[in-house]
Short mmCIF file of N, CA and C and ligand atoms in Angstrom, two decimals:
data_model
loop_
_atom_site.label_atom_id
_atom_site.label_comp_id
_atom_site.label_asym_id
_atom_site.label_seq_id
_atom_site.Cartn_x
_atom_site.Cartn_y
_atom_site.Cartn_z
N MET A 28 48.73 68.30 65.39
CA MET A 28 49.12 69.36 66.32
C MET A 28 48.08 70.49 66.30
N LYS A 29 47.40 70.68 67.44
CA LYS A 29 46.40 71.75 67.42
C LYS A 29 47.06 73.09 67.75
N PHE A 30 46.62 74.11 67.08
CA PHE A 30 47.20 75.43 67.33
C PHE A 30 46.22 76.54 66.94
N VAL A 31 46.55 77.75 67.38
CA VAL A 31 45.77 78.94 67.01
C VAL A 31 46.53 79.65 65.91
N SER A 32 45.83 79.98 64.87
CA SER A 32 46.45 80.71 63.75
C SER A 32 46.13 82.20 63.87
N ILE A 33 47.18 83.00 63.85
CA ILE A 33 47.00 84.47 63.88
C ILE A 33 47.46 85.01 62.53
N ILE A 34 46.55 85.69 61.85
CA ILE A 34 46.89 86.26 60.54
C ILE A 34 46.74 87.77 60.64
N MET A 35 47.75 88.49 60.17
CA MET A 35 47.71 89.96 60.20
C MET A 35 47.74 90.49 58.78
N GLY A 36 47.00 91.57 58.55
CA GLY A 36 46.97 92.16 57.21
C GLY A 36 48.28 92.83 56.83
N SER A 37 49.07 93.20 57.83
CA SER A 37 50.34 93.90 57.57
C SER A 37 51.29 93.65 58.73
N LYS A 38 52.58 93.75 58.46
CA LYS A 38 53.53 93.61 59.56
C LYS A 38 53.40 94.78 60.53
N SER A 39 52.80 95.89 60.06
CA SER A 39 52.59 97.04 60.95
C SER A 39 51.57 96.71 62.05
N ASP A 40 50.81 95.64 61.88
CA ASP A 40 49.85 95.22 62.91
C ASP A 40 50.52 94.47 64.06
N TYR A 41 51.78 94.11 63.86
CA TYR A 41 52.43 93.22 64.85
C TYR A 41 52.61 93.88 66.22
N THR A 42 52.89 95.18 66.25
CA THR A 42 53.12 95.82 67.55
C THR A 42 51.92 95.62 68.48
N VAL A 43 50.72 95.57 67.91
CA VAL A 43 49.52 95.32 68.72
C VAL A 43 49.28 93.81 68.87
N MET A 44 49.40 93.07 67.79
CA MET A 44 49.07 91.64 67.83
C MET A 44 50.09 90.79 68.59
N GLU A 45 51.24 91.40 68.85
CA GLU A 45 52.23 90.74 69.71
C GLU A 45 51.58 90.41 71.06
N GLU A 46 50.67 91.27 71.49
CA GLU A 46 50.01 91.05 72.79
C GLU A 46 49.13 89.81 72.76
N CYS A 47 48.55 89.54 71.61
CA CYS A 47 47.75 88.31 71.43
C CYS A 47 48.67 87.10 71.56
N ALA A 48 49.78 87.14 70.83
CA ALA A 48 50.73 86.02 70.86
C ALA A 48 51.26 85.80 72.27
N LYS A 49 51.60 86.90 72.95
CA LYS A 49 52.16 86.78 74.31
C LYS A 49 51.14 86.19 75.28
N THR A 50 49.87 86.53 75.09
CA THR A 50 48.82 85.99 75.97
C THR A 50 48.69 84.49 75.76
N LEU A 51 48.73 84.05 74.51
CA LEU A 51 48.67 82.61 74.23
C LEU A 51 49.88 81.90 74.83
N GLU A 52 51.04 82.55 74.69
CA GLU A 52 52.29 81.96 75.23
C GLU A 52 52.20 81.80 76.74
N LYS A 53 51.62 82.79 77.39
CA LYS A 53 51.49 82.75 78.86
C LYS A 53 50.76 81.49 79.32
N PHE A 54 49.84 81.03 78.50
CA PHE A 54 49.05 79.83 78.85
C PHE A 54 49.59 78.57 78.15
N GLY A 55 50.70 78.72 77.47
CA GLY A 55 51.31 77.57 76.81
C GLY A 55 50.53 77.05 75.62
N VAL A 56 49.81 77.94 74.96
CA VAL A 56 48.99 77.53 73.80
C VAL A 56 49.78 77.76 72.51
N MET A 57 49.91 76.71 71.73
CA MET A 57 50.68 76.81 70.49
C MET A 57 49.98 77.72 69.48
N HIS A 58 50.79 78.49 68.77
CA HIS A 58 50.20 79.38 67.77
C HIS A 58 51.21 79.63 66.65
N GLU A 59 50.66 80.15 65.58
CA GLU A 59 51.47 80.50 64.42
C GLU A 59 51.03 81.91 64.04
N ILE A 60 51.95 82.76 63.71
CA ILE A 60 51.56 84.14 63.36
C ILE A 60 52.18 84.50 62.01
N ILE A 61 51.34 84.94 61.09
CA ILE A 61 51.84 85.27 59.75
C ILE A 61 51.22 86.59 59.27
N VAL A 62 51.85 87.16 58.26
CA VAL A 62 51.28 88.32 57.57
C VAL A 62 50.72 87.83 56.24
N SER A 63 49.44 88.09 56.03
CA SER A 63 48.84 87.78 54.74
C SER A 63 47.61 88.66 54.59
N SER A 64 47.55 89.38 53.53
CA SER A 64 46.50 90.39 53.37
C SER A 64 45.36 89.88 52.47
N ALA A 65 44.15 90.30 52.82
CA ALA A 65 43.00 89.97 51.97
C ALA A 65 43.11 90.67 50.63
N HIS A 66 43.75 91.84 50.64
CA HIS A 66 43.79 92.65 49.42
C HIS A 66 45.11 92.55 48.67
N ARG A 67 46.21 92.55 49.44
CA ARG A 67 47.52 92.59 48.79
C ARG A 67 48.01 91.20 48.38
N SER A 68 47.57 90.18 49.12
CA SER A 68 48.04 88.82 48.80
C SER A 68 46.89 87.82 48.95
N PRO A 69 45.82 88.01 48.16
CA PRO A 69 44.65 87.13 48.32
C PRO A 69 44.94 85.65 48.09
N GLU A 70 45.79 85.34 47.11
CA GLU A 70 46.11 83.92 46.84
C GLU A 70 46.80 83.28 48.03
N ARG A 71 47.76 84.01 48.57
CA ARG A 71 48.51 83.50 49.74
C ARG A 71 47.54 83.27 50.91
N THR A 72 46.61 84.20 51.10
CA THR A 72 45.65 84.06 52.20
C THR A 72 44.81 82.80 52.01
N HIS A 73 44.32 82.59 50.81
CA HIS A 73 43.51 81.39 50.53
C HIS A 73 44.31 80.13 50.81
N GLN A 74 45.51 80.07 50.26
CA GLN A 74 46.33 78.86 50.42
C GLN A 74 46.69 78.63 51.87
N TYR A 75 47.04 79.71 52.55
CA TYR A 75 47.47 79.58 53.95
C TYR A 75 46.33 79.00 54.81
N VAL A 76 45.14 79.55 54.67
CA VAL A 76 44.02 79.10 55.52
C VAL A 76 43.75 77.62 55.28
N LYS A 77 43.74 77.21 54.04
CA LYS A 77 43.50 75.79 53.72
C LYS A 77 44.58 74.90 54.33
N ASN A 78 45.85 75.32 54.18
CA ASN A 78 46.96 74.52 54.72
C ASN A 78 46.94 74.51 56.24
N ALA A 79 46.67 75.67 56.83
CA ALA A 79 46.68 75.77 58.30
C ALA A 79 45.61 74.86 58.89
N GLU A 80 44.44 74.86 58.27
CA GLU A 80 43.36 74.00 58.77
C GLU A 80 43.78 72.53 58.66
N ALA A 81 44.38 72.18 57.55
CA ALA A 81 44.81 70.79 57.34
C ALA A 81 45.86 70.36 58.36
N LYS A 82 46.70 71.30 58.79
CA LYS A 82 47.76 70.91 59.74
C LYS A 82 47.38 71.15 61.20
N GLY A 83 46.14 71.56 61.47
CA GLY A 83 45.68 71.55 62.85
C GLY A 83 45.20 72.85 63.46
N ALA A 84 45.05 73.90 62.67
CA ALA A 84 44.53 75.16 63.23
C ALA A 84 43.09 74.93 63.69
N LYS A 85 42.82 75.26 64.96
CA LYS A 85 41.47 75.04 65.52
C LYS A 85 40.67 76.33 65.59
N VAL A 86 41.38 77.44 65.71
CA VAL A 86 40.74 78.76 65.75
C VAL A 86 41.62 79.71 64.94
N PHE A 87 40.99 80.58 64.19
CA PHE A 87 41.73 81.60 63.44
C PHE A 87 41.47 82.97 64.07
N ILE A 88 42.54 83.74 64.20
CA ILE A 88 42.42 85.14 64.63
C ILE A 88 42.93 85.98 63.47
N ALA A 89 42.11 86.92 63.01
CA ALA A 89 42.51 87.74 61.87
C ALA A 89 42.47 89.21 62.26
N ALA A 90 43.59 89.89 62.10
CA ALA A 90 43.70 91.29 62.50
C ALA A 90 44.00 92.15 61.28
N ALA A 91 43.18 93.18 61.09
CA ALA A 91 43.44 94.09 59.97
C ALA A 91 42.84 95.45 60.25
N GLY A 92 43.38 96.44 59.57
CA GLY A 92 42.92 97.80 59.76
C GLY A 92 42.24 98.34 58.51
N MET A 93 41.71 99.53 58.63
CA MET A 93 41.03 100.26 57.55
C MET A 93 39.89 99.42 56.92
N ALA A 94 39.89 99.24 55.59
CA ALA A 94 38.83 98.42 54.96
C ALA A 94 39.15 96.97 55.23
N ALA A 95 38.86 96.55 56.46
CA ALA A 95 39.39 95.28 56.98
C ALA A 95 38.52 94.10 56.54
N HIS A 96 38.91 93.45 55.47
CA HIS A 96 38.16 92.30 54.97
C HIS A 96 38.80 90.97 55.32
N LEU A 97 39.95 91.02 55.98
CA LEU A 97 40.71 89.79 56.21
C LEU A 97 39.92 88.74 57.00
N ALA A 98 39.31 89.13 58.12
CA ALA A 98 38.59 88.14 58.93
C ALA A 98 37.43 87.54 58.13
N GLY A 99 36.75 88.35 57.38
CA GLY A 99 35.63 87.86 56.57
C GLY A 99 36.09 86.89 55.50
N VAL A 100 37.22 87.20 54.89
CA VAL A 100 37.76 86.29 53.87
C VAL A 100 38.16 84.96 54.51
N VAL A 101 38.81 85.05 55.67
CA VAL A 101 39.20 83.81 56.37
C VAL A 101 37.94 83.00 56.70
N ALA A 102 36.90 83.69 57.19
CA ALA A 102 35.64 82.99 57.53
C ALA A 102 35.03 82.30 56.32
N SER A 103 35.25 82.87 55.14
CA SER A 103 34.69 82.27 53.93
C SER A 103 35.42 81.00 53.53
N LEU A 104 36.62 80.80 54.11
CA LEU A 104 37.47 79.68 53.69
C LEU A 104 37.51 78.52 54.68
N THR A 105 36.86 78.71 55.84
CA THR A 105 36.92 77.67 56.87
C THR A 105 35.63 77.68 57.68
N THR A 106 35.32 76.53 58.29
CA THR A 106 34.20 76.51 59.25
C THR A 106 34.72 76.49 60.69
N LYS A 107 36.03 76.62 60.86
CA LYS A 107 36.57 76.80 62.21
C LYS A 107 36.18 78.21 62.69
N PRO A 108 36.14 78.42 64.03
CA PRO A 108 35.80 79.76 64.52
C PRO A 108 36.83 80.81 64.08
N VAL A 109 36.32 81.96 63.68
CA VAL A 109 37.20 83.07 63.26
C VAL A 109 36.93 84.27 64.17
N ILE A 110 37.99 84.79 64.75
CA ILE A 110 37.89 85.97 65.61
C ILE A 110 38.56 87.14 64.88
N GLY A 111 37.85 88.22 64.75
CA GLY A 111 38.39 89.39 64.04
C GLY A 111 38.84 90.46 65.02
N VAL A 112 40.03 91.00 64.78
CA VAL A 112 40.54 92.09 65.62
C VAL A 112 40.71 93.34 64.75
N PRO A 113 39.87 94.36 64.97
CA PRO A 113 40.02 95.59 64.18
C PRO A 113 41.23 96.39 64.66
N MET A 114 42.09 96.77 63.72
CA MET A 114 43.28 97.53 64.07
C MET A 114 43.00 99.03 64.02
N LYS A 115 43.60 99.72 64.98
CA LYS A 115 43.41 101.18 65.06
C LYS A 115 44.41 101.84 64.12
N GLY A 116 43.94 102.44 63.09
CA GLY A 116 44.86 103.10 62.17
C GLY A 116 44.04 103.88 61.16
N GLY A 117 44.71 104.69 60.39
CA GLY A 117 43.99 105.46 59.39
C GLY A 117 43.21 106.60 60.01
N VAL A 118 42.51 107.33 59.19
CA VAL A 118 41.84 108.55 59.66
C VAL A 118 40.66 108.28 60.58
N MET A 119 40.13 107.05 60.57
CA MET A 119 38.94 106.77 61.38
C MET A 119 39.26 106.06 62.69
N GLU A 120 40.55 105.93 63.01
CA GLU A 120 40.98 105.40 64.31
C GLU A 120 40.44 104.00 64.61
N GLY A 121 40.18 103.23 63.56
CA GLY A 121 39.76 101.84 63.78
C GLY A 121 38.27 101.60 63.64
N MET A 122 37.47 102.67 63.61
CA MET A 122 36.02 102.48 63.46
C MET A 122 35.70 101.85 62.10
N ASP A 123 36.47 102.22 61.09
CA ASP A 123 36.28 101.63 59.76
C ASP A 123 36.55 100.12 59.81
N ALA A 124 37.65 99.76 60.48
CA ALA A 124 38.00 98.34 60.59
C ALA A 124 36.98 97.58 61.44
N LEU A 125 36.50 98.22 62.50
CA LEU A 125 35.50 97.56 63.35
C LEU A 125 34.25 97.22 62.54
N LEU A 126 33.74 98.20 61.82
CA LEU A 126 32.50 97.96 61.06
C LEU A 126 32.74 96.98 59.91
N SER A 127 33.89 97.10 59.27
CA SER A 127 34.20 96.16 58.17
C SER A 127 34.30 94.73 58.68
N THR A 128 34.80 94.57 59.90
CA THR A 128 35.01 93.23 60.44
C THR A 128 33.73 92.65 61.01
N VAL A 129 32.95 93.48 61.70
CA VAL A 129 31.80 92.96 62.44
C VAL A 129 30.56 92.74 61.56
N GLN A 130 30.43 93.50 60.50
CA GLN A 130 29.17 93.47 59.73
C GLN A 130 29.15 92.37 58.69
N MET A 131 29.22 91.14 59.19
CA MET A 131 29.21 89.99 58.29
C MET A 131 27.77 89.56 57.98
N PRO A 132 27.54 89.00 56.81
CA PRO A 132 26.19 88.51 56.50
C PRO A 132 25.84 87.29 57.34
N GLY A 133 24.55 87.07 57.56
CA GLY A 133 24.09 85.93 58.36
C GLY A 133 24.62 84.61 57.82
N GLY A 134 25.07 83.75 58.72
CA GLY A 134 25.58 82.45 58.32
C GLY A 134 27.07 82.41 58.06
N MET A 135 27.70 83.57 58.16
CA MET A 135 29.16 83.66 57.90
C MET A 135 29.79 84.46 59.04
N PRO A 136 29.83 83.89 60.26
CA PRO A 136 30.20 84.69 61.43
C PRO A 136 31.68 85.00 61.57
N VAL A 137 31.94 86.20 62.06
CA VAL A 137 33.27 86.58 62.57
C VAL A 137 33.02 87.13 63.97
N GLY A 138 33.55 86.46 64.98
CA GLY A 138 33.42 86.97 66.35
C GLY A 138 34.38 88.15 66.50
N THR A 139 33.81 89.33 66.60
CA THR A 139 34.65 90.54 66.54
C THR A 139 34.89 91.10 67.94
N VAL A 140 36.14 91.39 68.23
CA VAL A 140 36.51 91.94 69.54
C VAL A 140 36.82 93.43 69.41
N ALA A 141 37.24 94.04 70.51
CA ALA A 141 37.46 95.49 70.55
C ALA A 141 38.59 95.94 69.62
N ILE A 142 38.57 97.20 69.29
CA ILE A 142 39.64 97.80 68.47
C ILE A 142 40.95 97.80 69.27
N GLY A 143 42.03 97.38 68.61
CA GLY A 143 43.38 97.56 69.16
C GLY A 143 43.77 96.60 70.26
N SER A 144 44.51 97.14 71.22
CA SER A 144 45.19 96.34 72.23
C SER A 144 44.26 95.43 73.05
N ALA A 145 43.16 95.98 73.56
CA ALA A 145 42.23 95.14 74.34
C ALA A 145 41.69 94.02 73.46
N GLY A 146 41.41 94.33 72.22
CA GLY A 146 40.91 93.32 71.29
C GLY A 146 41.95 92.23 71.03
N ALA A 147 43.21 92.64 70.92
CA ALA A 147 44.28 91.67 70.68
C ALA A 147 44.36 90.67 71.83
N VAL A 148 44.33 91.19 73.06
CA VAL A 148 44.38 90.32 74.23
C VAL A 148 43.12 89.45 74.30
N ASN A 149 41.97 90.08 74.10
CA ASN A 149 40.72 89.32 74.20
C ASN A 149 40.59 88.26 73.11
N SER A 150 41.17 88.52 71.96
CA SER A 150 41.11 87.50 70.90
C SER A 150 41.81 86.23 71.36
N ALA A 151 42.92 86.40 72.09
CA ALA A 151 43.64 85.24 72.61
C ALA A 151 42.80 84.52 73.66
N TYR A 152 42.20 85.28 74.58
CA TYR A 152 41.36 84.66 75.61
C TYR A 152 40.18 83.93 74.98
N LEU A 153 39.54 84.56 74.03
CA LEU A 153 38.37 83.94 73.39
C LEU A 153 38.78 82.65 72.66
N ALA A 154 39.91 82.71 71.97
CA ALA A 154 40.40 81.50 71.28
C ALA A 154 40.66 80.39 72.29
N MET A 155 41.24 80.76 73.43
CA MET A 155 41.54 79.74 74.44
C MET A 155 40.26 79.20 75.07
N GLN A 156 39.27 80.05 75.25
CA GLN A 156 38.00 79.58 75.80
C GLN A 156 37.34 78.58 74.85
N ILE A 157 37.51 78.79 73.57
CA ILE A 157 36.98 77.83 72.58
C ILE A 157 37.75 76.51 72.69
N LEU A 158 39.07 76.60 72.71
CA LEU A 158 39.89 75.38 72.83
C LEU A 158 39.60 74.65 74.13
N ALA A 159 39.34 75.42 75.18
CA ALA A 159 39.14 74.83 76.52
C ALA A 159 37.87 73.99 76.60
N LEU A 160 36.97 74.14 75.66
CA LEU A 160 35.77 73.29 75.66
C LEU A 160 36.14 71.81 75.54
N ALA A 161 37.30 71.56 74.93
CA ALA A 161 37.75 70.17 74.77
C ALA A 161 39.13 69.97 75.40
N ASP A 162 39.46 70.81 76.37
CA ASP A 162 40.79 70.73 76.99
C ASP A 162 40.66 71.15 78.46
N GLU A 163 40.54 70.15 79.32
CA GLU A 163 40.28 70.44 80.74
C GLU A 163 41.43 71.17 81.41
N GLU A 164 42.65 70.85 81.00
CA GLU A 164 43.82 71.51 81.60
C GLU A 164 43.81 73.01 81.30
N LEU A 165 43.52 73.33 80.06
CA LEU A 165 43.45 74.75 79.68
C LEU A 165 42.26 75.43 80.37
N ALA A 166 41.15 74.73 80.48
CA ALA A 166 39.98 75.28 81.16
C ALA A 166 40.33 75.64 82.61
N ALA A 167 41.10 74.77 83.27
CA ALA A 167 41.49 75.01 84.66
C ALA A 167 42.41 76.23 84.75
N LYS A 168 43.31 76.37 83.79
CA LYS A 168 44.22 77.53 83.79
C LYS A 168 43.43 78.83 83.61
N LEU A 169 42.42 78.80 82.76
CA LEU A 169 41.61 80.01 82.54
C LEU A 169 40.82 80.37 83.79
N LYS A 170 40.32 79.35 84.48
CA LYS A 170 39.58 79.60 85.73
C LYS A 170 40.50 80.22 86.77
N GLU A 171 41.71 79.69 86.88
CA GLU A 171 42.69 80.21 87.85
C GLU A 171 43.04 81.66 87.51
N ASP A 172 43.21 81.95 86.26
CA ASP A 172 43.52 83.32 85.82
C ASP A 172 42.39 84.27 86.22
N ARG A 173 41.16 83.81 86.08
CA ARG A 173 40.00 84.65 86.41
C ARG A 173 39.95 84.91 87.92
N ILE A 174 40.30 83.89 88.71
CA ILE A 174 40.33 84.04 90.17
C ILE A 174 41.39 85.07 90.56
N LEU A 175 42.55 84.97 89.92
CA LEU A 175 43.63 85.93 90.22
C LEU A 175 43.21 87.35 89.87
N LYS A 176 42.49 87.51 88.76
CA LYS A 176 42.02 88.85 88.36
C LYS A 176 41.04 89.39 89.40
N ALA A 177 40.15 88.53 89.89
CA ALA A 177 39.16 88.96 90.88
C ALA A 177 39.84 89.43 92.16
N LYS A 178 40.98 88.81 92.49
CA LYS A 178 41.70 89.19 93.71
C LYS A 178 42.30 90.58 93.59
N LYS A 179 42.45 91.06 92.37
CA LYS A 179 43.05 92.38 92.17
C LYS A 179 42.03 93.50 92.33
N VAL A 180 40.77 93.14 92.59
CA VAL A 180 39.74 94.17 92.77
C VAL A 180 39.57 94.43 94.26
N GLU A 181 39.69 95.69 94.67
CA GLU A 181 39.50 96.05 96.08
C GLU A 181 38.53 97.21 96.17
N THR A 182 38.01 97.41 97.37
CA THR A 182 37.10 98.53 97.58
C THR A 182 37.86 99.68 98.23
N ASP A 183 37.78 100.88 97.67
CA ASP A 183 38.51 102.02 98.24
C ASP A 183 37.71 102.66 99.38
N SER A 184 38.25 103.75 99.96
CA SER A 184 37.64 104.36 101.15
C SER A 184 36.24 104.93 100.85
N MET A 185 35.95 105.18 99.58
CA MET A 185 34.64 105.71 99.19
C MET A 185 33.65 104.56 98.91
N GLY A 186 34.11 103.32 99.07
CA GLY A 186 33.24 102.18 98.80
C GLY A 186 33.17 101.83 97.33
N ILE A 187 34.11 102.39 96.54
CA ILE A 187 34.10 102.10 95.10
C ILE A 187 35.13 101.00 94.82
N GLU A 188 34.72 100.02 93.99
CA GLU A 188 35.65 98.94 93.63
C GLU A 188 36.71 99.46 92.69
N VAL A 189 37.96 99.22 93.04
CA VAL A 189 39.04 99.65 92.16
C VAL A 189 39.88 98.44 91.77
N ILE A 190 40.41 98.45 90.60
CA ILE A 190 41.30 97.38 90.17
C ILE A 190 42.73 97.83 90.46
N ILE A 191 43.45 97.03 91.23
CA ILE A 191 44.81 97.43 91.59
C ILE A 191 45.84 96.61 90.81
C1 RP5 B 6 45.57 96.92 56.65
O1 RP5 B 6 46.00 98.21 56.42
C2 RP5 B 6 46.56 96.31 57.59
O2 RP5 B 6 45.97 95.30 58.34
C3 RP5 B 6 47.01 97.47 58.43
O3 RP5 B 6 46.27 97.54 59.64
C4 RP5 B 6 46.68 98.67 57.56
C5 RP5 B 6 47.91 99.44 57.16
O4 RP5 B 6 48.82 98.59 56.55
P1 RP5 B 6 50.29 99.10 56.15
O5 RP5 B 6 50.08 100.19 55.16
O6 RP5 B 6 50.94 99.59 57.42
O7 RP5 B 6 50.99 97.90 55.57
O8 RP5 B 6 45.46 96.18 55.48
#
C-alpha cells in the first residue's frame, strides 16, 4: 500500500498540518499522520520511519518548529524523498525552523517549503507530484487542478491580473 507519511514534531503543529492532510484527501491520496519528535521521542521517530518505509511510505513530510531537526533526522533514516515544513512559532516566527530545516549538508536533501500554511499545502502538492511520476491518474488530476487554478485568474480594469 503506497502512502504519504506526515510526521509532526508536536500535536500543536496539527492546526497547520491539517491543511496538508486535507489537500492529500482532496486528491484521494492515502496518508498517515503521526506526532513524533526528533528531540522528545527520538527512538519512536527512528522506529516509525523504518516501519513506515517497510509498509509502503513513498514520500515523507516532516513538520516542526523552532530548532526543527525532524526533517533532517527523517532524511538520515530513509532514501525516500523528504519534504520539510517549517512551523511558525516561537520568538522567530518560523525563521529558525526554516533555516534549521533547509540547511542540510550536501548529499542529505530535505526539500523545504514555505513557513506555515502555504508550506503545509505545498508539501502535499509536492508529494503528489513525486507520486505522479509513476501514477498517470494522479498526474491527470494535478493537471486538471492547475487548469482550474488558471481559470481563476482574470484581468481587472487596470489591466492587472487578479486571482478571484
Ligand atoms: C517543535 O516545537 C514542534 O514541532 C512545535 O512546532 C514546537 C512547539 O511544540 P509544543 O511545545 O507546542 O509541543 O518541536
